[in-house]
Amino acid sequence: MSNSKLYKGSLATIILKLLSQQDKMYGYEITQKVKGLTKGELNITEGALYPALHKLEAEGVLEVEVVRVDNRLRKYYKLTEKGKIETVSKLAELEEYIKNMQVLFNPKFGLE
Amino acid sequence: MNLSKEELQFIDTYLKNSDVIYTDIRLELTDHVASAIEVELAENSDEIFYKVFKSYMVQNKKSLLKNIEVEQVKLRDKIIKRFGKGFLAKEVLFLLVLALLTPSLLELNFSEDILMGVNLGIGVIVLLYYFIFFHKTKKTSIGAALMFIILIPIYIPFYIKNPISLLFLIPVMVIVTLLHKKIEKKISKMLSRGLMVFFIGLFSPLFIWFTKWSEQFVTENILEGYFFFQLIIWYVLFKTLMTYKKELDSKYKGVFS
């Protein structure tokens, strides 16, 4: 992830959120989706994305499907049942984090 | 615009030459690079494949190949951990108790030749199982990492005469491995390997002395208990291999055929 170290801790949650909106995605597609949604603000590098995907796969949060597309093999990732539960809790955790950050950095907003 | 088979082969060969040796990792990176190049070629119809490829690699090669080695070590550790956890299964714990009790309850009197023969026989079966059922997928990172657990039980027969010597060897191996892991990132690969050889050289005479000294404590019960323990190790190994075979089969269904 090139922009900021702040995003690093949220990479897994970003991946899970995207996969909860789409049945299955492949690596390059995830990087482009994030780039598109953030209007080029957030660039996930290959060196950060694939280890994160492989870690989630090893934890049983994601499952893999390899299919032949345009003369080559493509590895798709999708959420497992465990992954769907994990997504809900990770998103709640991130929302809580954002809320706390807002309270800390915008005290007025927090008091209202 | 889709890349041709030759262009895809070019990317694959380039990655292979850049030490991305495992098929499963390479297929994913080949697709990533190919997808990026296809987008670039679609946006700039004047560009040619080789120019776009070169420019992509100049910008992204470092990031693309980052962490591959680290991931392989993590995968190997995970497989060894899963193998270790296999000993905590209920049926294995039951067999372990049986292995401890049987020699003292029954007069088995196995000869050393039988013990060695059974072990070698099982060893050959495990190796055959690996090469037959994993031969399509042994070039994947999982297939390669599995070799580490295949090698563990190959050493079993060496301690048939004196299993007590393992009491010396196992803690030393664990300490050396942990030390190696701690220092390998801080020093060069060459120096790290050199230190490993030095440690092995340092402990070898002590190990030979311990083996000779402890021979006096080896009883029939210990030998038979060790034999049952070996069978348990083979059982856990087969179970682990079958789990990964199932995993690879479902993941790469039809891909490596």
Short mmCIF file of C-alpha atoms in Angstrom, two decimals:
data_model
loop_
_atom_site.label_atom_id
_atom_site.label_comp_id
_atom_site.label_asym_id
_atom_site.label_seq_id
_atom_site.Cartn_x
_atom_site.Cartn_y
_atom_site.Cartn_z
CA MET A 1 0.00 0.00 0.00
CA SER A 2 1.78 3.10 -1.16
CA ASN A 3 -0.03 6.08 0.35
CA SER A 4 0.09 5.70 4.06
CA LYS A 5 0.96 3.31 6.83
CA LEU A 6 -2.38 4.23 8.39
CA TYR A 7 -4.19 2.16 5.77
CA LYS A 8 -2.12 -0.96 6.41
CA GLY A 9 -4.08 -2.07 9.45
CA SER A 10 -7.34 -1.78 7.52
CA LEU A 11 -6.31 -3.72 4.42
CA ALA A 12 -7.96 -6.98 5.48
CA THR A 13 -11.19 -5.13 6.30
CA ILE A 14 -11.11 -3.35 2.92
CA ILE A 15 -10.75 -6.72 1.14
CA LEU A 16 -13.55 -8.28 3.17
CA LYS A 17 -15.87 -5.32 2.55
CA LEU A 18 -15.29 -5.51 -1.23
CA LEU A 19 -15.85 -9.26 -1.30
CA SER A 20 -19.05 -8.89 0.69
CA GLN A 21 -20.42 -6.71 -2.12
CA GLN A 22 -19.29 -8.97 -4.95
CA ASP A 23 -19.44 -12.76 -5.14
CA LYS A 24 -15.80 -13.24 -6.14
CA MET A 25 -12.84 -11.05 -7.13
CA TYR A 26 -9.26 -11.52 -8.32
CA GLY A 27 -6.17 -9.63 -7.17
CA TYR A 28 -5.87 -7.05 -9.91
CA GLU A 29 -9.62 -6.41 -9.79
CA ILE A 30 -9.38 -5.58 -6.07
CA THR A 31 -6.56 -3.06 -6.62
CA GLN A 32 -8.50 -1.35 -9.41
CA LYS A 33 -11.76 -1.30 -7.47
CA VAL A 34 -10.06 0.40 -4.51
CA LYS A 35 -8.29 2.83 -6.82
CA GLY A 36 -11.57 3.65 -8.56
CA LEU A 37 -13.62 4.07 -5.37
CA THR A 38 -11.03 6.37 -3.80
CA LYS A 39 -10.51 8.25 -7.08
CA GLY A 40 -6.86 7.18 -7.21
CA GLU A 41 -6.15 8.25 -3.61
CA LEU A 42 -5.48 4.74 -2.39
CA ASN A 43 -3.15 2.43 -4.27
CA ILE A 44 -2.87 -1.10 -2.95
CA THR A 45 0.45 -2.54 -4.07
CA GLU A 46 0.89 -6.16 -5.09
CA GLY A 47 3.42 -6.63 -2.31
CA ALA A 48 0.77 -5.76 0.29
CA LEU A 49 -2.32 -7.26 -1.35
CA TYR A 50 -1.25 -10.85 -2.05
CA PRO A 51 0.22 -11.64 1.38
CA ALA A 52 -3.01 -10.23 2.91
CA LEU A 53 -5.17 -12.39 0.61
CA HIS A 54 -3.07 -15.50 1.30
CA LYS A 55 -3.25 -14.87 5.05
CA LEU A 56 -7.05 -14.56 4.95
CA GLU A 57 -7.19 -17.73 2.84
CA ALA A 58 -5.00 -19.61 5.35
CA GLU A 59 -7.28 -18.45 8.17
CA GLY A 60 -10.27 -19.92 6.35
CA VAL A 61 -11.87 -16.50 5.87
CA LEU A 62 -11.51 -16.67 2.08
CA GLU A 63 -11.69 -19.56 -0.33
CA VAL A 64 -10.10 -19.82 -3.74
CA GLU A 65 -11.40 -20.82 -7.14
CA VAL A 66 -8.97 -21.12 -10.05
CA VAL A 67 -10.55 -20.71 -13.50
CA ARG A 68 -9.21 -20.43 -17.02
CA VAL A 69 -9.83 -16.94 -18.45
CA ASP A 70 -8.41 -15.55 -21.73
CA ASN A 71 -5.68 -18.20 -22.19
CA ARG A 72 -4.50 -17.94 -18.60
CA LEU A 73 -5.41 -19.08 -15.11
CA ARG A 74 -7.10 -16.69 -12.74
CA LYS A 75 -7.35 -17.09 -8.99
CA TYR A 76 -10.65 -15.79 -7.62
CA TYR A 77 -11.22 -15.14 -3.94
CA LYS A 78 -14.57 -15.34 -2.21
CA LEU A 79 -15.85 -15.21 1.35
CA THR A 80 -16.41 -18.44 3.24
CA GLU A 81 -19.23 -18.75 5.79
CA LYS A 82 -16.66 -17.94 8.47
CA GLY A 83 -15.55 -15.00 6.32
CA LYS A 84 -19.07 -13.57 6.17
CA ILE A 85 -19.27 -13.56 9.98
CA GLU A 86 -15.75 -12.15 10.21
CA THR A 87 -16.68 -9.32 7.80
CA VAL A 88 -19.53 -8.18 10.02
CA SER A 89 -17.34 -8.06 13.12
CA LYS A 90 -14.39 -6.43 11.29
CA LEU A 91 -16.63 -3.72 9.85
CA ALA A 92 -18.18 -3.04 13.26
CA GLU A 93 -14.67 -2.84 14.72
CA LEU A 94 -13.57 -0.36 12.04
CA GLU A 95 -16.68 1.78 12.47
CA GLU A 96 -16.01 1.93 16.19
CA TYR A 97 -12.41 2.94 15.46
CA ILE A 98 -13.51 5.72 13.06
CA LYS A 99 -16.05 6.95 15.63
CA ASN A 100 -13.36 7.12 18.32
CA MET A 101 -10.97 8.92 15.98
CA GLN A 102 -13.67 11.49 15.19
CA VAL A 103 -14.26 12.05 18.91
CA LEU A 104 -10.52 12.51 19.45
CA PHE A 105 -9.85 14.78 16.50
CA ASN A 106 -13.18 16.63 16.35
CA PRO A 107 -14.17 17.04 20.01
CA LYS A 108 -17.10 19.31 19.13
CA PHE A 109 -18.52 16.69 16.79
CA GLY A 110 -18.14 14.08 19.52
CA LEU A 111 -20.04 16.14 22.12
CA GLU A 112 -22.98 16.85 19.93
CA MET B 1 -7.26 -6.33 -25.90
CA ASN B 2 -6.33 -9.84 -24.71
CA LEU B 3 -2.68 -10.90 -24.65
CA SER B 4 -1.60 -13.78 -26.88
CA LYS B 5 -0.39 -17.13 -25.57
CA GLU B 6 3.20 -16.17 -26.46
CA GLU B 7 2.96 -12.89 -24.55
CA LEU B 8 1.54 -14.67 -21.51
CA GLN B 9 4.31 -17.25 -21.77
CA PHE B 10 6.82 -14.39 -21.91
CA ILE B 11 5.50 -12.97 -18.60
CA ASP B 12 5.47 -16.42 -17.02
CA THR B 13 9.08 -17.12 -18.11
CA TYR B 14 10.20 -13.68 -16.90
CA LEU B 15 8.71 -14.35 -13.45
CA LYS B 16 10.22 -17.84 -13.37
CA ASN B 17 13.63 -16.32 -14.13
CA SER B 18 13.00 -13.81 -11.33
CA ASP B 19 12.84 -16.72 -8.83
CA VAL B 20 9.05 -17.03 -8.66
CA ILE B 21 9.44 -20.79 -8.80
CA TYR B 22 6.07 -21.99 -7.48
CA THR B 23 3.32 -22.50 -10.06
CA ASP B 24 0.44 -21.29 -7.88
CA ILE B 25 2.16 -17.99 -6.99
CA ARG B 26 3.34 -17.46 -10.58
CA LEU B 27 -0.06 -18.03 -12.15
CA GLU B 28 -1.55 -15.37 -9.90
CA LEU B 29 1.22 -12.83 -10.63
CA THR B 30 1.14 -13.60 -14.37
CA ASP B 31 -2.57 -12.82 -14.38
CA HIS B 32 -1.97 -9.62 -12.40
CA VAL B 33 0.74 -8.35 -14.77
CA ALA B 34 -1.24 -9.43 -17.85
CA SER B 35 -4.38 -7.64 -16.61
CA ALA B 36 -2.43 -4.42 -15.98
CA ILE B 37 -0.79 -4.58 -19.43
CA GLU B 38 -4.12 -5.29 -21.16
CA VAL B 39 -5.66 -2.20 -19.55
CA GLU B 40 -2.68 -0.07 -20.60
CA LEU B 41 -2.81 -1.42 -24.18
CA ALA B 42 -6.55 -0.77 -24.37
CA GLU B 43 -6.06 2.83 -23.24
CA ASN B 44 -3.08 3.49 -25.56
CA SER B 45 -3.59 1.60 -28.79
CA ASP B 46 -0.26 2.87 -30.17
CA GLU B 47 1.74 1.06 -27.51
CA ILE B 48 3.30 -2.38 -28.02
CA PHE B 49 3.36 -5.25 -25.51
CA TYR B 50 7.12 -5.37 -24.82
CA LYS B 51 7.35 -1.63 -24.17
CA VAL B 52 4.39 -1.65 -21.77
CA PHE B 53 5.73 -4.79 -20.07
CA LYS B 54 9.15 -3.21 -19.57
CA SER B 55 7.73 -0.01 -18.17
CA TYR B 56 5.38 -1.98 -15.84
CA MET B 57 8.26 -4.05 -14.50
CA VAL B 58 10.49 -1.02 -13.94
CA GLN B 59 7.74 0.50 -11.78
CA ASN B 60 6.33 -2.56 -10.03
CA LYS B 61 8.83 -5.44 -10.02
CA LYS B 62 10.06 -4.74 -6.49
CA SER B 63 6.56 -4.66 -5.03
CA LEU B 64 5.44 -7.64 -7.11
CA LEU B 65 8.20 -9.92 -5.87
CA LYS B 66 8.23 -8.61 -2.31
CA ASN B 67 7.31 -11.04 0.48
CA ILE B 68 7.28 -14.19 -1.69
CA GLU B 69 10.11 -15.79 0.25
CA VAL B 70 8.65 -14.68 3.59
CA GLU B 71 5.30 -16.17 2.63
CA GLN B 72 6.92 -19.50 1.72
CA VAL B 73 8.60 -19.70 5.14
CA LYS B 74 5.25 -18.86 6.80
CA LEU B 75 3.52 -21.58 4.77
CA ARG B 76 6.19 -24.14 5.71
CA ASP B 77 5.81 -23.21 9.40
CA LYS B 78 2.03 -23.49 9.12
CA ILE B 79 2.30 -26.98 7.64
CA ILE B 80 4.73 -28.09 10.36
CA LYS B 81 2.37 -26.60 12.98
CA ARG B 82 -0.60 -28.47 11.49
CA PHE B 83 1.47 -31.66 11.56
CA GLY B 84 2.31 -30.99 15.23
CA LYS B 85 -1.32 -30.26 16.07
CA GLY B 86 -2.21 -33.62 14.51
CA PHE B 87 -0.75 -35.27 17.64
CA LEU B 88 -3.43 -33.61 19.76
CA ALA B 89 -6.29 -35.38 17.99
CA LYS B 90 -8.33 -37.65 20.29
CA GLU B 91 -7.50 -40.89 18.48
CA VAL B 92 -3.78 -40.00 18.47
CA LEU B 93 -3.77 -39.32 22.20
CA PHE B 94 -5.44 -42.71 22.71
CA LEU B 95 -2.77 -44.38 20.56
CA LEU B 96 -0.05 -42.56 22.50
CA VAL B 97 -1.36 -43.96 25.80
CA LEU B 98 -1.52 -47.39 24.14
CA ALA B 99 2.07 -46.96 22.94
CA LEU B 100 3.19 -46.24 26.48
CA LEU B 101 1.25 -49.10 28.06
CA THR B 102 1.50 -51.91 25.51
CA PRO B 103 5.21 -52.75 25.95
CA SER B 104 4.82 -53.17 29.69
CA LEU B 105 1.61 -55.21 29.38
CA LEU B 106 2.55 -57.52 26.52
CA GLU B 107 5.64 -59.50 25.68
CA LEU B 108 6.18 -58.42 22.10
CA ASN B 109 9.93 -58.98 21.60
CA PHE B 110 10.25 -57.39 18.17
CA SER B 111 13.58 -57.92 16.54
CA GLU B 112 15.49 -54.88 15.35
CA ASP B 113 15.22 -56.13 11.76
CA ILE B 114 11.42 -56.20 11.95
CA LEU B 115 11.31 -52.68 13.40
CA MET B 116 13.63 -51.38 10.70
CA GLY B 117 11.76 -53.25 7.94
CA VAL B 118 8.34 -51.94 8.98
CA ASN B 119 9.67 -48.37 9.15
CA LEU B 120 11.40 -48.50 5.81
CA GLY B 121 8.29 -50.08 4.26
CA ILE B 122 6.04 -47.31 5.57
CA GLY B 123 8.63 -44.71 4.55
CA VAL B 124 8.58 -45.95 0.97
CA ILE B 125 4.74 -45.93 0.96
CA VAL B 126 4.68 -42.30 2.21
CA LEU B 127 7.17 -41.20 -0.44
CA LEU B 128 5.21 -43.05 -3.14
CA TYR B 129 1.97 -41.49 -1.89
CA TYR B 130 3.54 -38.03 -2.07
CA PHE B 131 4.98 -38.49 -5.55
CA ILE B 132 1.87 -40.17 -7.00
CA PHE B 133 -0.82 -37.94 -5.53
CA PHE B 134 1.12 -34.69 -5.37
CA HIS B 135 3.15 -35.01 -8.53
CA LYS B 136 0.83 -32.65 -10.41
CA THR B 137 0.85 -30.12 -7.62
CA LYS B 138 4.31 -30.59 -6.10
CA LYS B 139 5.50 -27.50 -7.94
CA THR B 140 3.01 -25.41 -5.99
CA SER B 141 4.13 -23.64 -2.81
CA ILE B 142 2.06 -26.09 -0.73
CA GLY B 143 3.50 -29.13 -2.51
CA ALA B 144 7.04 -27.87 -1.92
CA ALA B 145 6.43 -26.95 1.73
CA LEU B 146 5.03 -30.44 2.38
CA MET B 147 8.49 -31.87 1.67
CA PHE B 148 9.55 -30.63 5.11
CA ILE B 149 7.14 -32.90 6.94
CA ILE B 150 7.89 -35.78 4.56
CA LEU B 151 11.53 -35.49 5.62
CA ILE B 152 10.87 -35.46 9.38
CA PRO B 153 9.90 -39.15 9.71
CA ILE B 154 12.63 -40.30 7.32
CA TYR B 155 15.00 -39.81 10.27
CA ILE B 156 12.94 -42.08 12.55
CA PRO B 157 14.76 -45.34 11.74
CA PHE B 158 18.12 -43.81 12.75
CA TYR B 159 17.08 -43.94 16.40
CA ILE B 160 15.75 -47.49 16.47
CA LYS B 161 18.76 -48.72 18.45
CA ASN B 162 18.67 -45.89 20.97
CA PRO B 163 15.55 -43.70 21.07
CA ILE B 164 16.86 -42.00 24.25
CA SER B 165 19.35 -40.07 22.09
CA LEU B 166 16.36 -38.06 20.80
CA LEU B 167 16.11 -36.52 24.27
CA PHE B 168 19.33 -34.71 23.41
CA LEU B 169 18.71 -34.08 19.74
CA ILE B 170 15.16 -32.68 19.82
CA PRO B 171 15.81 -29.78 22.27
CA VAL B 172 19.06 -28.90 20.46
CA MET B 173 17.28 -28.86 17.08
CA VAL B 174 14.46 -26.72 18.48
CA ILE B 175 16.91 -24.20 20.01
CA VAL B 176 19.04 -24.03 16.82
CA THR B 177 15.91 -23.55 14.64
CA LEU B 178 14.58 -20.78 16.91
CA LEU B 179 17.98 -19.05 16.97
CA HIS B 180 18.25 -19.38 13.21
CA LYS B 181 14.83 -17.79 12.76
CA LYS B 182 15.75 -14.91 15.03
CA ILE B 183 19.03 -14.07 13.31
CA GLU B 184 18.33 -14.98 9.68
CA LYS B 185 16.71 -11.63 8.89
CA LYS B 186 19.57 -9.68 10.44
CA ILE B 187 22.47 -11.41 8.71
CA SER B 188 23.21 -12.66 5.20
CA LYS B 189 21.93 -16.04 3.98
CA MET B 190 25.48 -17.31 3.60
CA LEU B 191 26.47 -16.36 7.16
CA SER B 192 23.23 -17.79 8.54
CA ARG B 193 23.88 -21.14 6.82
CA GLY B 194 27.51 -21.07 7.98
CA LEU B 195 26.38 -20.60 11.60
CA MET B 196 23.97 -23.54 11.27
CA VAL B 197 26.81 -25.77 10.05
CA PHE B 198 28.99 -24.50 12.92
CA PHE B 199 26.32 -25.36 15.52
CA ILE B 200 25.79 -28.81 14.03
CA GLY B 201 29.57 -29.35 14.08
CA LEU B 202 29.73 -28.15 17.68
CA PHE B 203 26.99 -30.45 18.93
CA SER B 204 27.89 -33.55 16.90
CA PRO B 205 30.62 -34.89 19.25
CA LEU B 206 28.37 -34.23 22.27
CA PHE B 207 25.51 -36.02 20.56
CA ILE B 208 27.71 -39.06 19.74
CA TRP B 209 28.89 -39.14 23.36
CA PHE B 210 25.31 -38.86 24.70
CA THR B 211 24.11 -41.63 22.38
CA LYS B 212 26.84 -44.02 23.57
CA TRP B 213 26.39 -43.10 27.22
CA SER B 214 22.59 -43.46 27.18
CA GLU B 215 22.70 -46.91 25.53
CA GLN B 216 22.89 -48.49 29.01
CA PHE B 217 19.39 -47.20 29.79
CA VAL B 218 17.71 -48.61 26.70
CA THR B 219 15.31 -51.42 27.57
CA GLU B 220 13.01 -53.63 25.49
CA ASN B 221 10.04 -51.58 26.71
CA ILE B 222 11.61 -48.35 25.46
CA LEU B 223 12.33 -49.86 22.04
CA GLU B 224 8.80 -51.19 21.66
CA GLY B 225 7.26 -47.95 22.94
CA TYR B 226 9.34 -46.06 20.38
CA PHE B 227 8.13 -48.43 17.66
CA PHE B 228 4.50 -47.63 18.45
CA PHE B 229 5.36 -43.96 18.62
CA GLN B 230 6.84 -44.20 15.10
CA LEU B 231 3.60 -45.73 13.84
CA ILE B 232 1.72 -42.78 15.34
CA ILE B 233 4.03 -40.34 13.55
CA TRP B 234 3.38 -42.12 10.24
CA TYR B 235 -0.37 -42.02 10.93
CA VAL B 236 -0.34 -38.25 11.62
CA LEU B 237 1.81 -37.70 8.54
CA PHE B 238 -0.62 -39.58 6.28
CA LYS B 239 -3.53 -37.69 7.80
CA THR B 240 -1.82 -34.32 7.16
CA LEU B 241 -0.95 -35.30 3.58
CA MET B 242 -4.53 -36.36 2.90
CA THR B 243 -5.86 -33.05 4.27
CA TYR B 244 -3.61 -31.08 1.90
CA LYS B 245 -4.39 -33.39 -1.02
CA LYS B 246 -8.10 -32.65 -0.49
CA GLU B 247 -7.34 -28.92 -0.23
CA LEU B 248 -5.23 -28.85 -3.40
CA ASP B 249 -7.75 -31.00 -5.30
CA SER B 250 -10.61 -28.63 -4.52
CA LYS B 251 -8.55 -25.50 -5.21
CA TYR B 252 -6.92 -26.55 -8.47
CA LYS B 253 -9.65 -28.85 -9.81
CA GLY B 254 -8.74 -29.55 -13.43
CA VAL B 255 -5.96 -26.94 -13.49
CA PHE B 256 -2.95 -29.23 -13.30
CA SER B 257 -4.44 -32.11 -15.31
#
